[in-house]
mmCIF file of C-alpha atoms and ligand atoms in Angstrom:
data_model
loop_
_atom_site.group_PDB
_atom_site.id
_atom_site.type_symbol
_atom_site.label_atom_id
_atom_site.label_comp_id
_atom_site.label_asym_id
_atom_site.label_seq_id
_atom_site.Cartn_x
_atom_site.Cartn_y
_atom_site.Cartn_z
ATOM 1 C CA MET R 1 7.029 15.834 -23.730
ATOM 2 C CA GLU R 2 8.867 12.153 -23.375
ATOM 3 C CA LYS R 3 6.191 9.561 -21.251
ATOM 4 C CA LYS R 4 7.891 7.379 -18.830
ATOM 5 C CA TYR R 5 7.857 3.773 -20.289
ATOM 6 C CA HIS R 6 5.796 1.754 -18.229
ATOM 7 C CA ILE R 7 3.525 4.467 -16.623
ATOM 8 C CA GLN R 8 2.713 6.609 -19.644
ATOM 9 C CA LEU R 9 2.638 9.800 -17.777
ATOM 10 C CA ASP R 10 4.789 12.754 -18.678
ATOM 11 C CA LYS R 11 5.441 15.888 -16.722
ATOM 12 C CA ASP R 12 2.906 17.657 -17.982
ATOM 13 C CA GLN R 13 -0.066 15.739 -17.305
ATOM 14 C CA ILE R 14 0.784 15.173 -13.730
ATOM 15 C CA LYS R 15 0.099 19.193 -13.229
ATOM 16 C CA ASN R 16 2.873 19.463 -10.208
ATOM 17 C CA ALA R 17 1.294 16.910 -8.339
ATOM 18 C CA GLN R 18 3.569 16.350 -5.418
ATOM 19 C CA TYR R 19 1.291 12.915 -4.103
ATOM 20 C CA ALA R 20 0.560 9.970 -5.316
ATOM 21 C CA LEU R 21 -1.875 7.550 -3.977
ATOM 22 C CA LEU R 22 -0.871 3.832 -4.721
ATOM 23 C CA PRO R 23 -3.479 1.551 -4.557
ATOM 24 C CA GLY R 24 -2.103 -1.914 -5.994
ATOM 25 C CA ASP R 25 -5.558 -2.837 -7.746
ATOM 26 C CA PRO R 26 -6.194 -0.935 -11.150
ATOM 27 C CA ALA R 27 -9.765 -1.036 -10.654
ATOM 28 C CA ARG R 28 -9.265 1.163 -7.051
ATOM 29 C CA VAL R 29 -7.663 4.197 -9.054
ATOM 30 C CA GLN R 30 -11.187 5.552 -10.430
ATOM 31 C CA LYS R 31 -12.916 4.873 -7.171
ATOM 32 C CA CYS R 32 -10.613 6.568 -4.995
ATOM 33 C CA ALA R 33 -9.855 9.741 -7.650
ATOM 34 C CA GLU R 34 -13.661 10.451 -7.992
ATOM 35 C CA ALA R 35 -14.622 9.676 -3.842
ATOM 36 C CA ILE R 36 -11.784 12.529 -3.095
ATOM 37 C CA ASN R 37 -13.326 14.663 -6.155
ATOM 38 C CA PRO R 38 -16.028 14.205 -8.224
ATOM 39 C CA ASN R 39 -14.208 15.929 -11.144
ATOM 40 C CA ALA R 40 -10.946 13.765 -11.692
ATOM 41 C CA VAL R 41 -9.541 13.010 -15.188
ATOM 42 C CA LYS R 42 -8.117 9.544 -16.257
ATOM 43 C CA LEU R 43 -4.752 10.205 -17.506
ATOM 44 C CA ALA R 44 -3.257 6.736 -18.903
ATOM 45 C CA CYS R 45 -3.747 2.869 -18.376
ATOM 46 C CA ASN R 46 -0.582 0.465 -19.384
ATOM 47 C CA ARG R 47 0.109 -2.675 -17.727
ATOM 48 C CA GLU R 48 -0.959 -2.661 -14.431
ATOM 49 C CA TYR R 49 -0.174 1.119 -13.836
ATOM 50 C CA THR R 50 -3.820 3.299 -14.486
ATOM 51 C CA SER R 51 -3.675 6.252 -13.300
ATOM 52 C CA TYR R 52 -5.961 9.350 -12.427
ATOM 53 C CA LEU R 53 -5.664 13.128 -11.563
ATOM 54 C CA THR R 54 -7.802 14.310 -8.503
ATOM 55 C CA SER R 55 -7.422 17.183 -6.262
ATOM 56 C CA ILE R 56 -7.950 18.637 -3.145
ATOM 57 C CA ASN R 57 -8.764 22.590 -2.759
ATOM 58 C CA ASP R 58 -6.744 23.212 -5.849
ATOM 59 C CA THR R 59 -3.872 21.024 -5.098
ATOM 60 C CA ASN R 60 -3.640 18.489 -7.703
ATOM 61 C CA ILE R 61 -2.941 14.499 -6.380
ATOM 62 C CA LEU R 62 -2.359 11.459 -8.658
ATOM 63 C CA VAL R 63 -3.674 8.506 -8.233
ATOM 64 C CA CYS R 64 -2.213 5.180 -9.519
ATOM 65 C CA SER R 65 -1.634 1.862 -9.285
ATOM 66 C CA THR R 66 1.205 -0.305 -8.558
ATOM 67 C CA GLY R 67 0.027 -3.502 -9.590
ATOM 68 C CA ILE R 68 0.899 -6.566 -6.746
ATOM 69 C CA GLY R 69 4.672 -7.031 -5.284
ATOM 70 C CA GLY R 70 7.339 -5.153 -4.850
ATOM 71 C CA PRO R 71 9.362 -5.318 -8.460
ATOM 72 C CA SER R 72 5.984 -3.473 -10.280
ATOM 73 C CA THR R 73 5.895 -0.848 -7.142
ATOM 74 C CA ALA R 74 9.564 -0.111 -7.573
ATOM 75 C CA ILE R 75 8.979 0.663 -11.224
ATOM 76 C CA CYS R 76 6.008 2.561 -10.442
ATOM 77 C CA VAL R 77 7.799 4.838 -7.515
ATOM 78 C CA GLU R 78 11.031 5.191 -9.643
ATOM 79 C CA GLU R 79 8.662 6.579 -12.777
ATOM 80 C CA LEU R 80 6.894 8.774 -10.291
ATOM 81 C CA ALA R 81 9.615 10.655 -8.376
ATOM 82 C CA GLN R 82 11.391 10.874 -12.135
ATOM 83 C CA LEU R 83 8.063 13.029 -12.960
ATOM 84 C CA GLY R 84 8.422 14.915 -9.376
ATOM 85 C CA ILE R 85 6.463 13.397 -7.364
ATOM 86 C CA LYS R 86 7.768 13.463 -3.482
ATOM 87 C CA ASN R 87 5.263 12.271 -1.360
ATOM 88 C CA PHE R 88 3.702 8.214 -1.840
ATOM 89 C CA ILE R 89 1.106 6.825 -0.018
ATOM 90 C CA ARG R 90 0.071 3.298 -0.594
ATOM 91 C CA PHE R 91 -3.463 2.257 0.377
ATOM 92 C CA GLY R 92 -4.629 -1.620 -0.368
ATOM 93 C CA THR R 93 -5.685 -4.681 1.865
ATOM 94 C CA THR R 94 -4.102 -6.709 4.150
ATOM 95 C CA GLY R 95 -4.449 -10.119 5.839
ATOM 96 C CA ALA R 96 -4.273 -9.458 9.836
ATOM 97 C CA ILE R 97 -2.258 -11.522 11.906
ATOM 98 C CA GLN R 98 -3.070 -10.868 15.327
ATOM 99 C CA PRO R 99 -6.012 -12.117 16.730
ATOM 100 C CA TYR R 100 -8.002 -8.732 18.279
ATOM 101 C CA ILE R 101 -7.312 -7.037 14.821
ATOM 102 C CA SER R 102 -11.085 -6.898 13.297
ATOM 103 C CA ILE R 103 -12.142 -7.393 9.652
ATOM 104 C CA PRO R 104 -12.699 -4.853 8.587
ATOM 105 C CA SER R 105 -10.342 -2.730 10.147
ATOM 106 C CA LEU R 106 -7.747 -0.167 9.195
ATOM 107 C CA ILE R 107 -4.251 -0.421 9.722
ATOM 108 C CA ILE R 108 -1.471 2.606 9.486
ATOM 109 C CA THR R 109 2.001 0.748 9.046
ATOM 110 C CA THR R 110 4.891 2.269 11.019
ATOM 111 C CA GLY R 111 7.547 -0.069 9.663
ATOM 112 C CA THR R 112 7.485 -3.000 7.880
ATOM 113 C CA VAL R 113 10.133 -6.658 8.241
ATOM 114 C CA ARG R 114 11.704 -6.679 4.681
ATOM 115 C CA LEU R 115 10.632 -10.030 3.594
ATOM 116 C CA ASP R 116 10.604 -8.624 -0.196
ATOM 117 C CA GLY R 117 13.188 -9.140 -2.419
ATOM 118 C CA ALA R 118 13.133 -5.546 -4.558
ATOM 119 C CA SER R 119 14.211 -3.481 -1.856
ATOM 120 C CA LYS R 120 17.397 -4.847 -1.427
ATOM 121 C CA HIS R 121 18.339 -3.402 -4.810
ATOM 122 C CA TYR R 122 17.499 -0.336 -3.388
ATOM 123 C CA ALA R 123 19.392 -0.725 0.167
ATOM 124 C CA PRO R 124 21.260 -3.665 2.231
ATOM 125 C CA ILE R 125 18.765 -5.637 4.274
ATOM 126 C CA GLU R 126 20.351 -3.649 7.690
ATOM 127 C CA TYR R 127 18.385 -0.394 6.306
ATOM 128 C CA PRO R 128 14.953 0.258 7.860
ATOM 129 C CA ALA R 129 12.064 0.171 5.826
ATOM 130 C CA VAL R 130 9.835 2.883 7.993
ATOM 131 C CA ALA R 131 6.705 5.523 7.208
ATOM 132 C CA ASP R 132 7.363 9.118 7.160
ATOM 133 C CA PHE R 133 7.057 10.098 10.419
ATOM 134 C CA GLU R 134 4.042 13.041 9.437
ATOM 135 C CA ILE R 135 2.476 10.935 6.466
ATOM 136 C CA ALA R 136 1.679 8.277 9.478
ATOM 137 C CA ASN R 137 0.573 10.526 11.672
ATOM 138 C CA ALA R 138 -1.604 12.095 9.075
ATOM 139 C CA LEU R 139 -3.169 8.599 8.140
ATOM 140 C CA ILE R 140 -3.713 8.261 12.110
ATOM 141 C CA TYR R 141 -5.553 11.400 12.247
ATOM 142 C CA GLY R 142 -7.451 10.110 9.100
ATOM 143 C CA ALA R 143 -8.334 6.812 10.510
ATOM 144 C CA LYS R 144 -9.584 8.184 14.024
ATOM 145 C CA LYS R 145 -11.775 11.035 12.009
ATOM 146 C CA THR R 146 -13.472 7.848 10.311
ATOM 147 C CA ASN R 147 -14.774 6.246 13.686
ATOM 148 C CA GLU R 148 -13.396 2.934 12.684
ATOM 149 C CA GLU R 149 -11.234 0.783 14.620
ATOM 150 C CA TYR R 150 -7.566 1.237 13.453
ATOM 151 C CA HIS R 151 -4.007 -0.134 14.621
ATOM 152 C CA VAL R 152 -0.734 1.653 14.343
ATOM 153 C CA GLY R 153 2.254 -0.959 14.144
ATOM 154 C CA ILE R 154 4.316 -2.801 11.833
ATOM 155 C CA SER R 155 3.831 -4.994 9.113
ATOM 156 C CA ALA R 156 4.994 -7.719 7.185
ATOM 157 C CA ALA R 157 5.365 -7.186 3.260
ATOM 158 C CA SER R 158 6.210 -11.009 1.162
ATOM 159 C CA ASP R 159 6.970 -11.214 -2.246
ATOM 160 C CA THR R 160 4.325 -13.994 -2.693
ATOM 161 C CA PHE R 161 0.713 -14.029 -1.338
ATOM 162 C CA TYR R 162 0.719 -18.039 -0.474
ATOM 163 C CA PRO R 163 4.194 -19.178 0.915
ATOM 164 C CA GLY R 164 5.721 -15.939 2.065
ATOM 165 C CA GLN R 165 2.503 -15.487 4.334
ATOM 166 C CA GLU R 166 2.388 -19.289 5.200
ATOM 167 C CA ARG R 167 -0.534 -19.977 3.619
ATOM 168 C CA TYR R 168 -1.079 -23.799 3.325
ATOM 169 C CA ASP R 169 -4.478 -24.019 0.753
ATOM 170 C CA THR R 170 -2.494 -23.825 -2.149
ATOM 171 C CA TYR R 171 -1.934 -26.654 -5.425
ATOM 172 C CA SER R 172 0.985 -28.169 -3.290
ATOM 173 C CA GLU R 173 -0.201 -27.655 0.422
ATOM 174 C CA TYR R 174 3.430 -27.049 1.425
ATOM 175 C CA VAL R 175 5.514 -24.644 2.836
ATOM 176 C CA ILE R 176 9.164 -24.825 2.444
ATOM 177 C CA LYS R 177 10.891 -24.878 5.286
ATOM 178 C CA ASP R 178 11.939 -21.122 5.372
ATOM 179 C CA PHE R 179 8.704 -20.008 5.601
ATOM 180 C CA GLN R 180 6.987 -22.670 8.381
ATOM 181 C CA GLY R 181 6.208 -21.541 11.464
ATOM 182 C CA THR R 182 6.978 -17.865 10.408
ATOM 183 C CA MET R 183 3.130 -16.517 10.773
ATOM 184 C CA LYS R 184 3.771 -17.812 14.740
ATOM 185 C CA GLU R 185 7.092 -16.262 14.926
ATOM 186 C CA TRP R 186 5.570 -12.458 13.540
ATOM 187 C CA GLN R 187 2.420 -12.526 15.611
ATOM 188 C CA LYS R 188 4.796 -13.008 18.884
ATOM 189 C CA LEU R 189 6.674 -10.062 17.470
ATOM 190 C CA ASN R 190 3.496 -8.021 17.703
ATOM 191 C CA VAL R 191 3.437 -7.662 13.997
ATOM 192 C CA LEU R 192 -0.063 -6.716 12.980
ATOM 193 C CA ASN R 193 -0.369 -7.743 9.471
ATOM 194 C CA TYR R 194 0.419 -9.303 5.813
ATOM 195 C CA GLU R 195 0.908 -7.229 2.692
ATOM 196 C CA MET R 196 3.193 -7.283 -0.469
ATOM 197 C CA GLU R 197 4.297 -3.839 -1.458
ATOM 198 C CA SER R 198 5.013 -1.802 1.658
ATOM 199 C CA ALA R 199 8.489 -2.605 2.112
ATOM 200 C CA THR R 200 9.918 -2.005 -0.803
ATOM 201 C CA LEU R 201 8.005 1.402 -1.203
ATOM 202 C CA PHE R 202 9.418 2.611 2.674
ATOM 203 C CA THR R 203 12.731 1.193 1.787
ATOM 204 C CA MET R 204 13.139 3.063 -1.590
ATOM 205 C CA ALA R 205 11.542 6.088 -0.258
ATOM 206 C CA SER R 206 14.224 6.448 2.536
ATOM 207 C CA ALA R 207 16.819 5.409 0.464
ATOM 208 C CA LEU R 208 15.722 8.259 -2.396
ATOM 209 C CA GLY R 209 14.895 11.152 0.066
ATOM 210 C CA LEU R 210 11.133 10.865 -0.898
ATOM 211 C CA LYS R 211 8.156 10.318 1.799
ATOM 212 C CA ALA R 212 6.135 7.128 2.195
ATOM 213 C CA GLY R 213 3.213 6.299 4.384
ATOM 214 C CA MET R 214 0.863 3.082 4.193
ATOM 215 C CA ILE R 215 -3.030 2.844 5.036
ATOM 216 C CA SER R 216 -4.399 -1.125 4.831
ATOM 217 C CA SER R 217 -7.949 -1.799 5.567
ATOM 218 C CA THR R 218 -8.335 -5.706 6.735
ATOM 219 C CA ILE R 219 -9.880 -8.236 4.757
ATOM 220 C CA ALA R 220 -8.747 -11.294 5.604
ATOM 221 C CA SER R 221 -7.852 -12.969 9.744
ATOM 222 C CA ARG R 222 -5.493 -15.326 9.374
ATOM 223 C CA VAL R 223 -6.075 -16.494 12.892
ATOM 224 C CA LYS R 224 -9.647 -17.487 11.487
ATOM 225 C CA ALA R 225 -8.883 -18.445 7.906
ATOM 226 C CA GLU R 226 -6.748 -18.000 5.210
ATOM 227 C CA LYS R 227 -8.518 -16.895 2.418
ATOM 228 C CA PRO R 228 -9.982 -13.560 2.310
ATOM 229 C CA ASP R 229 -13.493 -12.656 3.078
ATOM 230 C CA ASP R 230 -14.681 -10.731 -0.265
ATOM 231 C CA SER R 231 -18.217 -10.091 0.794
ATOM 232 C CA ILE R 232 -16.413 -7.297 2.870
ATOM 233 C CA LEU R 233 -14.044 -5.726 0.608
ATOM 234 C CA HIS R 234 -16.065 -2.916 -0.856
ATOM 235 C CA LEU R 235 -16.802 -1.358 2.515
ATOM 236 C CA ALA R 236 -13.213 -2.011 3.890
ATOM 237 C CA GLU R 237 -12.363 -0.339 0.361
ATOM 238 C CA MET R 238 -14.477 2.730 1.221
ATOM 239 C CA LYS R 239 -13.688 3.063 4.887
ATOM 240 C CA MET R 240 -9.800 2.952 3.767
ATOM 241 C CA ILE R 241 -10.738 5.882 1.116
ATOM 242 C CA LEU R 242 -12.540 7.976 3.741
ATOM 243 C CA ALA R 243 -9.286 7.833 6.345
ATOM 244 C CA LEU R 244 -6.885 8.499 3.353
ATOM 245 C CA LYS R 245 -8.630 11.837 2.239
ATOM 246 C CA GLU R 246 -9.135 12.814 5.889
ATOM 247 C CA ALA R 247 -5.536 12.268 6.044
ATOM 248 C CA LEU R 248 -4.707 14.269 2.773
ATOM 249 C CA ILE R 249 -6.998 17.331 3.787
ATOM 250 C CA TYR R 250 -4.926 17.639 7.136
ATOM 251 C CA LEU R 251 -1.725 17.355 5.176
ATOM 252 C CA ILE R 252 -2.511 19.510 2.311
ATOM 253 C CA GLY R 253 -4.745 21.645 4.045
HETATM 254 N N1 URA M 301 -3.268 -9.031 0.670
HETATM 255 C C1 URA M 301 -2.363 -9.936 1.396
HETATM 256 O O1 URA M 301 -0.949 -9.922 1.248
HETATM 257 N N2 URA M 301 -2.386 -10.413 2.016
HETATM 258 C C2 URA M 301 -3.503 -10.339 2.384
HETATM 259 O O2 URA M 301 -4.069 -11.984 3.310
HETATM 260 C C3 URA M 301 -4.730 -10.029 1.908
HETATM 261 C C4 URA M 301 -4.186 -8.988 1.548
#
């Protein structure tokens, strides 16, 4: 059976899974797959794409990392869709830009400001990057079940972690004019957070007739600091995975 070029998976391996969980970080795949079901099995590992098959109540669920950003996410979603995956849930870390959002806390994204480039290869910029309503709803249910702080709303997804998210703690300490003042602008427009994949994922999913959602966990509060706080990373990940598992139980039954 033919393996898809980048993800190195074929149809047999995914065993009719209809859901794919997509972290950016390959190291997060095993943690998530085993938290959902300790009997999860490793499938493949090629470039940024590590995959495991896990399950809830006999329903198989694929967990596959996307790497960081739109281009590698687009490859992953494209090849998984070719294998028959219909539902995609991204989970990852994020930087909060509103002062009332704590770290760590959970964010369920309903729509994304398309600051990326990859989504434009699937639909013109006027096309919205929106989450599937049912998946977003399930993620809200999952977040509620954890009793953790959560927020629901609009994210901004950029192609760069530094200038695109208006960070100045960089080699040049310079951000080009196009991005100067943009964090303030997104704050004023009630955008909740920055991340790097949901614009591509949501646009692709809607354009291709697939479904997608995203839950993220805040590891940076951009009103306080530019750097993410690594000391809370593990806690932030585990809260998010717990909410994700509850959402899947809700969706799959
Ligand atoms: N991921 C991002 O894209 N930005 C952050 O600030 C933290 C995680």
